[in-house]
mmCIF file of C-alpha atoms and ligand atoms in Angstrom:
data_model
loop_
_atom_site.group_PDB
_atom_site.id
_atom_site.type_symbol
_atom_site.label_atom_id
_atom_site.label_comp_id
_atom_site.label_asym_id
_atom_site.label_seq_id
_atom_site.Cartn_x
_atom_site.Cartn_y
_atom_site.Cartn_z
ATOM 1 C CA UNK I 1 0.000 0.000 0.000
ATOM 2 C CA UNK I 2 1.033 3.621 -0.487
ATOM 3 C CA UNK I 3 -0.016 6.497 1.727
ATOM 4 C CA UNK I 4 0.140 9.788 -0.163
ATOM 5 C CA UNK I 5 0.365 12.671 2.297
ATOM 6 C CA UNK I 6 -1.423 15.955 1.628
ATOM 7 C CA UNK I 7 0.615 18.829 0.163
ATOM 8 C CA UNK I 8 0.119 20.630 3.475
ATOM 9 C CA UNK I 9 1.268 17.782 5.700
ATOM 10 C CA UNK I 10 4.004 18.749 8.136
ATOM 11 C CA UNK I 11 6.914 16.641 9.319
ATOM 12 C CA UNK I 12 5.031 15.813 12.492
ATOM 13 C CA UNK I 13 1.980 14.696 10.457
ATOM 14 C CA UNK I 14 4.263 12.297 8.557
ATOM 15 C CA UNK I 15 5.731 11.088 11.839
ATOM 16 C CA UNK I 16 2.259 10.514 13.306
ATOM 17 C CA UNK I 17 1.378 8.289 10.335
ATOM 18 C CA UNK I 18 4.633 6.345 10.317
ATOM 19 C CA UNK I 19 4.526 5.852 14.109
ATOM 20 C CA UNK I 20 1.036 4.447 13.838
ATOM 21 C CA UNK I 21 2.042 2.094 11.023
ATOM 22 C CA UNK I 22 5.153 0.890 12.829
ATOM 23 C CA UNK I 23 3.130 0.311 16.008
ATOM 24 C CA UNK I 24 0.753 -1.821 13.895
ATOM 25 C CA UNK I 25 3.697 -3.936 12.767
ATOM 26 C CA UNK I 26 4.169 -2.529 9.250
ATOM 27 C CA UNK I 27 7.471 -1.713 7.593
ATOM 28 C CA UNK I 28 7.520 1.835 6.219
ATOM 29 C CA UNK I 29 9.592 3.568 3.537
ATOM 30 C CA UNK I 30 9.242 7.335 3.514
ATOM 31 C CA UNK I 31 9.943 9.118 0.260
ATOM 32 C CA UNK I 32 10.083 12.888 0.615
ATOM 33 C CA UNK I 33 9.429 14.524 -2.744
ATOM 34 C CA UNK I 34 9.491 18.185 -3.709
ATOM 35 C CA UNK I 35 5.691 18.318 -3.873
ATOM 36 C CA UNK I 36 4.619 15.790 -1.260
ATOM 37 C CA UNK I 37 5.636 12.843 0.864
ATOM 38 C CA UNK I 38 4.727 9.297 -0.078
ATOM 39 C CA UNK I 39 4.886 6.492 2.492
ATOM 40 C CA UNK I 40 5.322 2.973 1.202
ATOM 41 C CA UNK I 41 3.824 0.369 3.525
ATOM 42 C CA UNK I 42 4.825 -3.295 3.566
ATOM 43 C CA UNK I 43 2.658 -5.697 5.491
ATOM 44 C CA UNK I 44 -0.366 -7.936 5.237
ATOM 45 C CA UNK I 45 -3.320 -6.235 6.847
ATOM 46 C CA UNK I 46 -4.486 -3.609 4.375
ATOM 47 C CA UNK I 47 -7.678 -2.560 6.202
ATOM 48 C CA UNK I 48 -5.759 -0.748 8.940
ATOM 49 C CA UNK I 49 -3.767 1.152 6.338
ATOM 50 C CA UNK I 50 -6.881 2.120 4.372
ATOM 51 C CA UNK I 51 -8.331 3.636 7.563
ATOM 52 C CA UNK I 52 -5.513 6.189 7.565
ATOM 53 C CA UNK I 53 -7.291 7.995 4.729
ATOM 54 C CA UNK I 54 -9.592 9.501 7.359
ATOM 55 C CA UNK I 55 -6.661 11.519 8.728
ATOM 56 C CA UNK I 56 -6.618 15.122 7.543
ATOM 57 C CA UNK I 57 -2.966 15.110 6.588
ATOM 58 C CA UNK I 58 -3.450 12.058 4.366
ATOM 59 C CA UNK I 59 -4.496 12.649 0.789
ATOM 60 C CA UNK I 60 -5.038 9.076 -0.361
ATOM 61 C CA UNK I 61 -4.242 5.462 0.400
ATOM 62 C CA UNK I 62 -3.682 3.251 -2.636
ATOM 63 C CA UNK I 63 -2.664 -0.307 -3.298
ATOM 64 C CA UNK I 64 0.604 -0.882 -5.212
ATOM 65 C CA UNK I 65 -0.576 -2.607 -8.389
ATOM 66 C CA UNK I 66 2.751 -4.158 -9.341
ATOM 67 C CA UNK I 67 4.184 -7.350 -7.878
ATOM 68 C CA UNK I 68 7.348 -5.444 -6.991
ATOM 69 C CA UNK I 69 6.851 -2.822 -4.317
ATOM 70 C CA UNK I 70 10.071 -1.312 -2.985
ATOM 71 C CA UNK I 71 11.598 -0.860 -6.424
ATOM 72 C CA UNK I 72 8.405 0.439 -8.058
ATOM 73 C CA UNK I 73 7.934 4.028 -9.143
ATOM 74 C CA UNK I 74 4.558 4.058 -7.354
ATOM 75 C CA UNK I 75 6.291 3.402 -4.059
ATOM 76 C CA UNK I 76 9.028 5.960 -4.639
ATOM 77 C CA UNK I 77 7.966 8.569 -7.217
ATOM 78 C CA UNK I 78 11.329 10.363 -7.497
ATOM 79 C CA UNK I 79 14.399 8.923 -9.215
ATOM 80 C CA UNK I 80 16.743 7.179 -6.817
ATOM 81 C CA UNK I 81 20.349 8.258 -6.820
ATOM 82 C CA UNK I 82 22.692 5.398 -5.935
ATOM 83 C CA UNK I 83 26.031 6.466 -4.506
ATOM 84 C CA UNK I 84 29.141 4.420 -5.175
ATOM 85 C CA UNK I 85 31.746 6.284 -3.125
ATOM 86 C CA UNK I 86 31.703 9.793 -4.573
ATOM 87 C CA UNK I 87 30.098 8.687 -7.855
ATOM 88 C CA UNK I 88 26.338 9.102 -8.270
ATOM 89 C CA UNK I 89 24.243 6.914 -10.552
ATOM 90 C CA UNK I 90 20.823 8.285 -11.470
ATOM 91 C CA UNK I 91 21.720 11.962 -11.256
ATOM 92 C CA UNK I 92 22.641 14.403 -14.015
ATOM 93 C CA UNK I 93 25.889 12.661 -14.856
ATOM 94 C CA UNK I 94 25.936 9.668 -17.210
ATOM 95 C CA UNK I 95 28.417 7.417 -15.429
ATOM 96 C CA UNK I 96 30.814 5.427 -17.599
ATOM 97 C CA UNK I 97 32.361 2.243 -16.236
ATOM 98 C CA UNK I 98 35.217 0.706 -18.239
ATOM 99 C CA UNK I 99 37.867 -1.967 -17.938
ATOM 100 C CA UNK I 100 38.666 -5.507 -18.958
ATOM 101 C CA UNK I 101 36.209 -8.379 -18.915
ATOM 102 C CA UNK I 102 38.517 -10.280 -16.565
ATOM 103 C CA UNK I 103 41.380 -9.412 -14.263
ATOM 104 C CA UNK I 104 44.274 -11.252 -15.916
ATOM 105 C CA UNK I 105 47.355 -9.756 -14.262
ATOM 106 C CA UNK I 106 48.456 -6.818 -12.152
ATOM 107 C CA UNK I 107 50.089 -5.194 -15.152
ATOM 108 C CA UNK I 108 46.946 -5.485 -17.313
ATOM 109 C CA UNK I 109 44.728 -3.932 -14.609
ATOM 110 C CA UNK I 110 47.178 -1.095 -13.894
ATOM 111 C CA UNK I 111 47.393 -0.256 -17.600
ATOM 112 C CA UNK I 112 43.608 -0.207 -17.826
ATOM 113 C CA UNK I 113 43.219 1.815 -14.613
ATOM 114 C CA UNK I 114 45.840 4.339 -15.763
ATOM 115 C CA UNK I 115 44.042 4.862 -19.073
ATOM 116 C CA UNK I 116 40.536 4.934 -17.624
ATOM 117 C CA UNK I 117 41.611 7.415 -14.949
ATOM 118 C CA UNK I 118 43.405 9.578 -17.541
ATOM 119 C CA UNK I 119 40.204 9.895 -19.556
ATOM 120 C CA UNK I 120 38.180 10.915 -16.497
ATOM 121 C CA UNK I 121 36.134 7.705 -16.327
ATOM 122 C CA UNK I 122 35.253 7.236 -12.645
ATOM 123 C CA UNK I 123 34.636 3.480 -12.321
ATOM 124 C CA UNK I 124 36.868 0.527 -13.252
ATOM 125 C CA UNK I 125 35.415 -2.879 -14.078
ATOM 126 C CA UNK I 126 37.114 -6.290 -14.081
ATOM 127 C CA UNK I 127 35.916 -9.778 -13.196
ATOM 128 C CA UNK I 128 37.844 -11.838 -10.682
ATOM 129 C CA UNK I 129 35.227 -14.627 -10.702
ATOM 130 C CA UNK I 130 34.165 -15.429 -14.241
ATOM 131 C CA UNK I 131 30.978 -17.381 -14.993
ATOM 132 C CA UNK I 132 32.206 -18.915 -18.275
ATOM 133 C CA UNK I 133 30.138 -20.993 -20.685
ATOM 134 C CA UNK I 134 32.935 -23.560 -20.923
ATOM 135 C CA UNK I 135 34.527 -25.164 -17.856
ATOM 136 C CA UNK I 136 37.814 -25.151 -19.801
ATOM 137 C CA UNK I 137 37.856 -21.352 -20.225
ATOM 138 C CA UNK I 138 39.752 -19.029 -17.856
ATOM 139 C CA UNK I 139 37.729 -18.891 -14.615
ATOM 140 C CA UNK I 140 39.260 -15.768 -13.090
ATOM 141 C CA UNK I 141 41.935 -14.946 -10.512
ATOM 142 C CA UNK I 142 39.670 -14.964 -7.461
ATOM 143 C CA UNK I 143 40.821 -13.110 -4.333
ATOM 144 C CA UNK I 144 44.181 -12.327 -5.898
ATOM 145 C CA UNK I 145 42.312 -10.521 -8.687
ATOM 146 C CA UNK I 146 40.227 -8.586 -6.149
ATOM 147 C CA UNK I 147 43.377 -7.374 -4.418
ATOM 148 C CA UNK I 148 44.747 -6.126 -7.743
ATOM 149 C CA UNK I 149 41.514 -4.202 -8.366
ATOM 150 C CA UNK I 150 41.664 -2.694 -4.882
ATOM 151 C CA UNK I 151 45.250 -1.634 -5.470
ATOM 152 C CA UNK I 152 44.205 0.092 -8.717
ATOM 153 C CA UNK I 153 41.376 1.824 -6.836
ATOM 154 C CA UNK I 154 43.725 3.141 -4.178
ATOM 155 C CA UNK I 155 46.350 4.209 -6.670
ATOM 156 C CA UNK I 156 44.032 6.012 -9.103
ATOM 157 C CA UNK I 157 41.086 7.009 -6.918
ATOM 158 C CA UNK I 158 38.705 4.930 -9.043
ATOM 159 C CA UNK I 159 35.655 3.061 -7.831
ATOM 160 C CA UNK I 160 35.747 -0.648 -8.598
ATOM 161 C CA UNK I 161 32.952 -2.977 -9.746
ATOM 162 C CA UNK I 162 33.372 -6.741 -9.894
ATOM 163 C CA UNK I 163 31.117 -9.782 -9.963
ATOM 164 C CA UNK I 164 30.138 -12.122 -7.150
ATOM 165 C CA UNK I 165 28.966 -15.544 -8.333
ATOM 166 C CA UNK I 166 28.038 -17.253 -5.062
ATOM 167 C CA UNK I 167 27.984 -16.634 -1.302
ATOM 168 C CA UNK I 168 31.662 -17.383 -0.897
ATOM 169 C CA UNK I 169 32.821 -14.982 -3.617
ATOM 170 C CA UNK I 170 30.323 -12.392 -2.314
ATOM 171 C CA UNK I 171 32.061 -12.524 1.038
ATOM 172 C CA UNK I 172 35.340 -11.517 -0.640
ATOM 173 C CA UNK I 173 33.871 -9.121 -3.212
ATOM 174 C CA UNK I 174 32.094 -7.088 -0.524
ATOM 175 C CA UNK I 175 35.378 -6.663 1.274
ATOM 176 C CA UNK I 176 37.380 -5.415 -1.730
ATOM 177 C CA UNK I 177 34.939 -3.812 -4.205
ATOM 178 C CA UNK I 178 32.844 -0.635 -4.149
ATOM 179 C CA UNK I 179 30.000 -1.973 -6.315
ATOM 180 C CA UNK I 180 28.945 -5.629 -6.402
ATOM 181 C CA UNK I 181 27.925 -7.029 -9.778
ATOM 182 C CA UNK I 182 25.344 -9.793 -10.013
ATOM 183 C CA UNK I 183 25.714 -11.230 -13.500
ATOM 184 C CA UNK I 184 23.072 -12.166 -16.042
ATOM 185 C CA UNK I 185 23.410 -15.871 -15.272
ATOM 186 C CA UNK I 186 22.734 -15.284 -11.599
ATOM 187 C CA UNK I 187 19.848 -12.850 -11.914
ATOM 188 C CA UNK I 188 17.465 -15.471 -10.581
ATOM 189 C CA UNK I 189 19.850 -17.062 -8.104
ATOM 190 C CA UNK I 190 17.517 -16.145 -5.271
ATOM 191 C CA UNK I 191 19.848 -17.255 -2.502
ATOM 192 C CA UNK I 192 22.557 -14.978 -3.892
ATOM 193 C CA UNK I 193 20.040 -12.137 -4.233
ATOM 194 C CA UNK I 194 19.023 -12.569 -0.586
ATOM 195 C CA UNK I 195 22.666 -12.613 0.470
ATOM 196 C CA UNK I 196 23.539 -9.439 -1.433
ATOM 197 C CA UNK I 197 20.416 -7.850 0.040
ATOM 198 C CA UNK I 198 22.074 -8.116 3.431
ATOM 199 C CA UNK I 199 25.276 -6.414 2.321
ATOM 200 C CA UNK I 200 25.864 -2.702 2.906
ATOM 201 C CA UNK I 201 27.330 -1.996 -0.527
ATOM 202 C CA UNK I 202 25.563 -1.004 -3.769
ATOM 203 C CA UNK I 203 24.641 -3.673 -6.304
ATOM 204 C CA UNK I 204 24.764 -3.713 -10.106
ATOM 205 C CA UNK I 205 22.051 -6.137 -11.164
ATOM 206 C CA UNK I 206 22.325 -7.367 -14.724
ATOM 207 C CA UNK I 207 19.244 -8.505 -16.614
ATOM 208 C CA UNK I 208 19.106 -12.271 -17.160
ATOM 209 C CA UNK I 209 19.634 -13.640 -20.652
ATOM 210 C CA UNK I 210 15.952 -14.482 -21.029
ATOM 211 C CA UNK I 211 14.373 -12.434 -18.264
ATOM 212 C CA UNK I 212 11.318 -10.300 -18.793
ATOM 213 C CA UNK I 213 11.311 -6.795 -17.346
ATOM 214 C CA UNK I 214 8.984 -7.959 -14.544
ATOM 215 C CA UNK I 215 11.289 -10.874 -13.651
ATOM 216 C CA UNK I 216 14.250 -8.499 -13.604
ATOM 217 C CA UNK I 217 12.427 -6.046 -11.335
ATOM 218 C CA UNK I 218 11.343 -8.924 -9.077
ATOM 219 C CA UNK I 219 15.023 -9.897 -8.778
ATOM 220 C CA UNK I 220 15.735 -6.312 -7.704
ATOM 221 C CA UNK I 221 12.819 -6.565 -5.259
ATOM 222 C CA UNK I 222 14.505 -9.608 -3.670
ATOM 223 C CA UNK I 223 17.593 -7.526 -2.964
ATOM 224 C CA UNK I 224 15.570 -4.568 -1.689
ATOM 225 C CA UNK I 225 13.314 -6.756 0.451
ATOM 226 C CA UNK I 226 16.396 -8.092 2.210
ATOM 227 C CA UNK I 227 17.525 -4.608 3.145
ATOM 228 C CA UNK I 228 19.658 -3.259 0.315
ATOM 229 C CA UNK I 229 17.923 -0.654 -1.844
ATOM 230 C CA UNK I 230 21.109 0.661 -3.474
ATOM 231 C CA UNK I 231 20.509 -1.106 -6.772
ATOM 232 C CA UNK I 232 21.576 -0.122 -10.278
ATOM 233 C CA UNK I 233 19.924 -2.063 -13.110
ATOM 234 C CA UNK I 234 21.962 -3.072 -16.158
ATOM 235 C CA UNK I 235 20.572 -4.188 -19.512
ATOM 236 C CA UNK I 236 23.148 -6.382 -21.260
ATOM 237 C CA UNK I 237 21.194 -7.883 -24.144
ATOM 238 C CA UNK I 238 18.753 -10.772 -24.225
ATOM 239 C CA UNK I 239 18.440 -14.004 -26.218
ATOM 240 C CA UNK I 240 16.288 -13.682 -29.305
ATOM 241 C CA UNK I 241 16.132 -15.534 -32.629
ATOM 242 C CA UNK I 242 18.753 -13.122 -33.993
ATOM 243 C CA UNK I 243 22.269 -14.534 -34.071
ATOM 244 C CA UNK I 244 24.224 -11.797 -35.869
ATOM 245 C CA UNK I 245 24.805 -10.061 -32.578
ATOM 246 C CA UNK I 246 25.867 -11.981 -29.432
ATOM 247 C CA UNK I 247 22.603 -10.914 -27.780
ATOM 248 C CA UNK I 248 19.890 -8.440 -28.719
ATOM 249 C CA UNK I 249 20.262 -5.113 -26.941
ATOM 250 C CA UNK I 250 16.811 -4.179 -25.679
ATOM 251 C CA UNK I 251 17.250 -0.434 -25.511
ATOM 252 C CA UNK I 252 13.549 0.139 -25.081
ATOM 253 C CA UNK I 253 13.893 -1.010 -21.485
ATOM 254 C CA UNK I 254 15.404 2.364 -20.600
ATOM 255 C CA UNK I 255 12.135 4.323 -20.835
ATOM 256 C CA UNK I 256 10.078 1.260 -19.865
ATOM 257 C CA UNK I 257 11.987 0.533 -16.660
ATOM 258 C CA UNK I 258 12.189 4.212 -15.807
ATOM 259 C CA UNK I 259 8.408 4.382 -15.918
ATOM 260 C CA UNK I 260 8.024 1.300 -13.718
ATOM 261 C CA UNK I 261 10.899 1.844 -11.299
ATOM 262 C CA UNK I 262 12.840 4.625 -9.613
ATOM 263 C CA UNK I 263 16.165 2.775 -9.888
ATOM 264 C CA UNK I 264 18.981 3.955 -12.183
ATOM 265 C CA UNK I 265 19.423 1.968 -15.419
ATOM 266 C CA UNK I 266 22.691 1.518 -17.275
ATOM 267 C CA UNK I 267 23.515 -0.229 -20.561
ATOM 268 C CA UNK I 268 26.199 -2.773 -21.433
ATOM 269 C CA UNK I 269 26.772 -2.483 -25.191
ATOM 270 C CA UNK I 270 29.734 -4.922 -25.014
ATOM 271 C CA UNK I 271 27.961 -8.152 -24.012
ATOM 272 C CA UNK I 272 24.869 -7.214 -25.997
ATOM 273 C CA UNK I 273 26.587 -6.726 -29.357
ATOM 274 C CA UNK I 274 29.585 -9.025 -28.848
ATOM 275 C CA UNK I 275 31.737 -7.107 -31.300
ATOM 276 C CA UNK I 276 33.928 -4.106 -30.552
ATOM 277 C CA UNK I 277 32.983 -1.978 -33.576
ATOM 278 C CA UNK I 278 29.263 -2.136 -32.696
ATOM 279 C CA UNK I 279 29.856 -0.982 -29.128
ATOM 280 C CA UNK I 280 30.247 2.765 -29.677
ATOM 281 C CA UNK I 281 27.145 3.213 -31.872
ATOM 282 C CA UNK I 282 25.002 1.428 -29.259
ATOM 283 C CA UNK I 283 26.649 3.337 -26.412
ATOM 284 C CA UNK I 284 25.658 6.571 -28.114
ATOM 285 C CA UNK I 285 22.110 5.306 -28.639
ATOM 286 C CA UNK I 286 21.900 4.249 -24.976
ATOM 287 C CA UNK I 287 22.825 7.718 -23.766
ATOM 288 C CA UNK I 288 20.343 9.289 -26.182
ATOM 289 C CA UNK I 289 17.650 6.945 -24.816
ATOM 290 C CA UNK I 290 18.260 8.246 -21.293
ATOM 291 C CA UNK I 291 20.483 5.561 -19.758
ATOM 292 C CA UNK I 292 22.146 6.623 -16.519
ATOM 293 C CA UNK I 293 25.430 4.983 -17.417
ATOM 294 C CA UNK I 294 27.397 2.558 -19.561
ATOM 295 C CA UNK I 295 29.587 -0.412 -18.747
ATOM 296 C CA UNK I 296 32.225 -0.991 -21.422
ATOM 297 C CA UNK I 297 34.805 -3.726 -21.844
ATOM 298 C CA UNK I 298 38.235 -2.392 -22.784
ATOM 299 C CA UNK I 299 41.598 -4.163 -22.834
ATOM 300 C CA UNK I 300 45.201 -3.033 -23.408
ATOM 301 C CA UNK I 301 45.461 -5.674 -26.122
ATOM 302 C CA UNK I 302 42.064 -7.188 -27.049
ATOM 303 C CA UNK I 303 43.657 -9.807 -29.322
ATOM 304 C CA UNK I 304 45.380 -11.295 -26.258
ATOM 305 C CA UNK I 305 42.399 -11.072 -23.878
ATOM 306 C CA UNK I 306 41.598 -14.225 -21.893
ATOM 307 C CA UNK I 307 37.896 -13.518 -22.161
ATOM 308 C CA UNK I 308 35.628 -11.456 -24.429
ATOM 309 C CA UNK I 309 38.453 -10.089 -26.615
ATOM 310 C CA UNK I 310 36.247 -9.678 -29.731
ATOM 311 C CA UNK I 311 33.933 -7.250 -27.935
ATOM 312 C CA UNK I 312 36.659 -5.374 -26.038
ATOM 313 C CA UNK I 313 37.689 -1.903 -27.155
ATOM 314 C CA UNK I 314 41.357 -0.999 -27.346
ATOM 315 C CA UNK I 315 42.299 2.213 -25.545
ATOM 316 C CA UNK I 316 42.155 4.628 -28.523
ATOM 317 C CA UNK I 317 38.658 3.337 -29.301
ATOM 318 C CA UNK I 318 37.623 3.723 -25.656
ATOM 319 C CA UNK I 319 38.779 7.348 -25.795
ATOM 320 C CA UNK I 320 36.703 7.898 -28.950
ATOM 321 C CA UNK I 321 33.646 6.331 -27.305
ATOM 322 C CA UNK I 322 33.993 8.495 -24.211
ATOM 323 C CA UNK I 323 34.333 11.668 -26.211
ATOM 324 C CA UNK I 324 31.398 10.883 -28.489
ATOM 325 C CA UNK I 325 28.989 9.818 -25.739
ATOM 326 C CA UNK I 326 29.808 13.059 -23.938
ATOM 327 C CA UNK I 327 28.592 15.014 -26.943
ATOM 328 C CA UNK I 328 25.349 13.019 -27.032
ATOM 329 C CA UNK I 329 24.897 13.515 -23.274
ATOM 330 C CA UNK I 330 25.213 17.277 -23.642
ATOM 331 C CA UNK I 331 22.432 17.360 -26.219
ATOM 332 C CA UNK I 332 20.052 16.021 -23.573
ATOM 333 C CA UNK I 333 21.378 18.252 -20.804
ATOM 334 C CA UNK I 334 23.692 15.714 -19.181
ATOM 335 C CA UNK I 335 27.433 15.037 -19.194
ATOM 336 C CA UNK I 336 29.743 12.074 -18.678
HETATM 337 C C1 PEP M 401 30.602 -9.428 -17.394
HETATM 338 O O1 PEP M 401 30.204 -8.283 -17.155
HETATM 339 O O2 PEP M 401 31.805 -9.708 -17.582
HETATM 340 C C2 PEP M 401 29.621 -10.507 -17.557
HETATM 341 C C3 PEP M 401 29.958 -11.788 -17.406
HETATM 342 O O3 PEP M 401 28.400 -10.048 -17.886
HETATM 343 P P1 PEP M 401 26.988 -10.799 -18.066
HETATM 344 O O4 PEP M 401 26.663 -11.356 -16.734
HETATM 345 O O5 PEP M 401 26.113 -9.694 -18.520
HETATM 346 O O6 PEP M 401 27.183 -11.853 -19.126
HETATM 347 MN MN1 MN M 402 32.775 -10.111 -20.393
#
C-alpha cells in the first residue's frame, strides 16, 4: 500500500502516520518529494492502512498494483540516486564504467586503470570470478584478482565494480569492491540475491539472458526486500532468434523501466553486441535513450584477452567512445 500525504502535511503529520504504522507492525519507507511525501507500507493487513485515509494530513491510500513494491515508481515517485563512493548513478551525470572483462594480471589492470583514470572515467570494471560458458575457459583470478583491483582503486582514486557468483565470492567481493555485480546468469539465483540484500554496498544487477522486465524487477525486489535498496539495473542484451549479434540489446527497457521503477538503469553495449565496432554506436544510442550509465569492456590488447576479446575496445577506441557519448549527453542536458 502507499499512503500519499497531503501537500500541506508537516513533518510531524508524517511522523504521526509512520509511528502508527510501525506500532501496527508494518514496515515503512518514507519518500520525501518536492511536492509531497509518499509512504510505502509493507505488510499484510491492508484494512488498517486504508483507515488512515480519514486523517486530515493524508491525501489518499492506494494499493501498489505491481508485484514489486520497494523498487516500483509508485512506491518511490522520485528517481533514486545510488552512490558508489563519490560517484552518483541516477543523477545528471551519465556514469561510464570501463575496464577488462577479466582481471588477468596486475600489469593489465594497472594499464587499464591508468588509461581509464586519464580519460576521467570514474569506475573501473574487471571480473575476478568469471561465470564462463565452458569449464575449460579461464575462470578468473579470485581473491588475488580482487586485491589487484583494490590496489588500482587506491592508486588512481577509481571506484571498482566486480562480480560475485556465489555466497563465498560475495564474502570476498564485498570486502574489496565498491559496487557488487550480479551477473546475467545469476539474476534469478535467489539465494545470492538474498545474500547481497544483506550487504551494505551497492549492487549492479544485470538482466538475465531471457528475463522479462517484470522478472528483472522482481530480482531487484529480492535484494531490496532483504535490506539493500542501493541497486543499479543493467541491460546487457537478451536471447532472441537473432544470431548476428551476441545478444539483442533491448534499448527500449530504458524508458520502460524508468516508468516502472525509480532505480537507475545503465547499458552494457559490449555483451549485448559481442563485437567491438558495434559498441560505440550502441553506447551513443543508450545515452540518447536516457540511460544513466554505460559499462564498457576495454583491454590493453584485445587480441590477447583471456575472455571477451572480440567485444573489447582498445584504448584509442575507448577514448573515442567516451568523447562521443559526452557530446550526445550534452544534447540532452547531461554530461559524462
Ligand atoms: C561481465 O560483465 O563480464 C559478464 C559476465 O556479464 P553478463 O553477466 O552480462 O554476461
Ligand atoms: Mn565479459
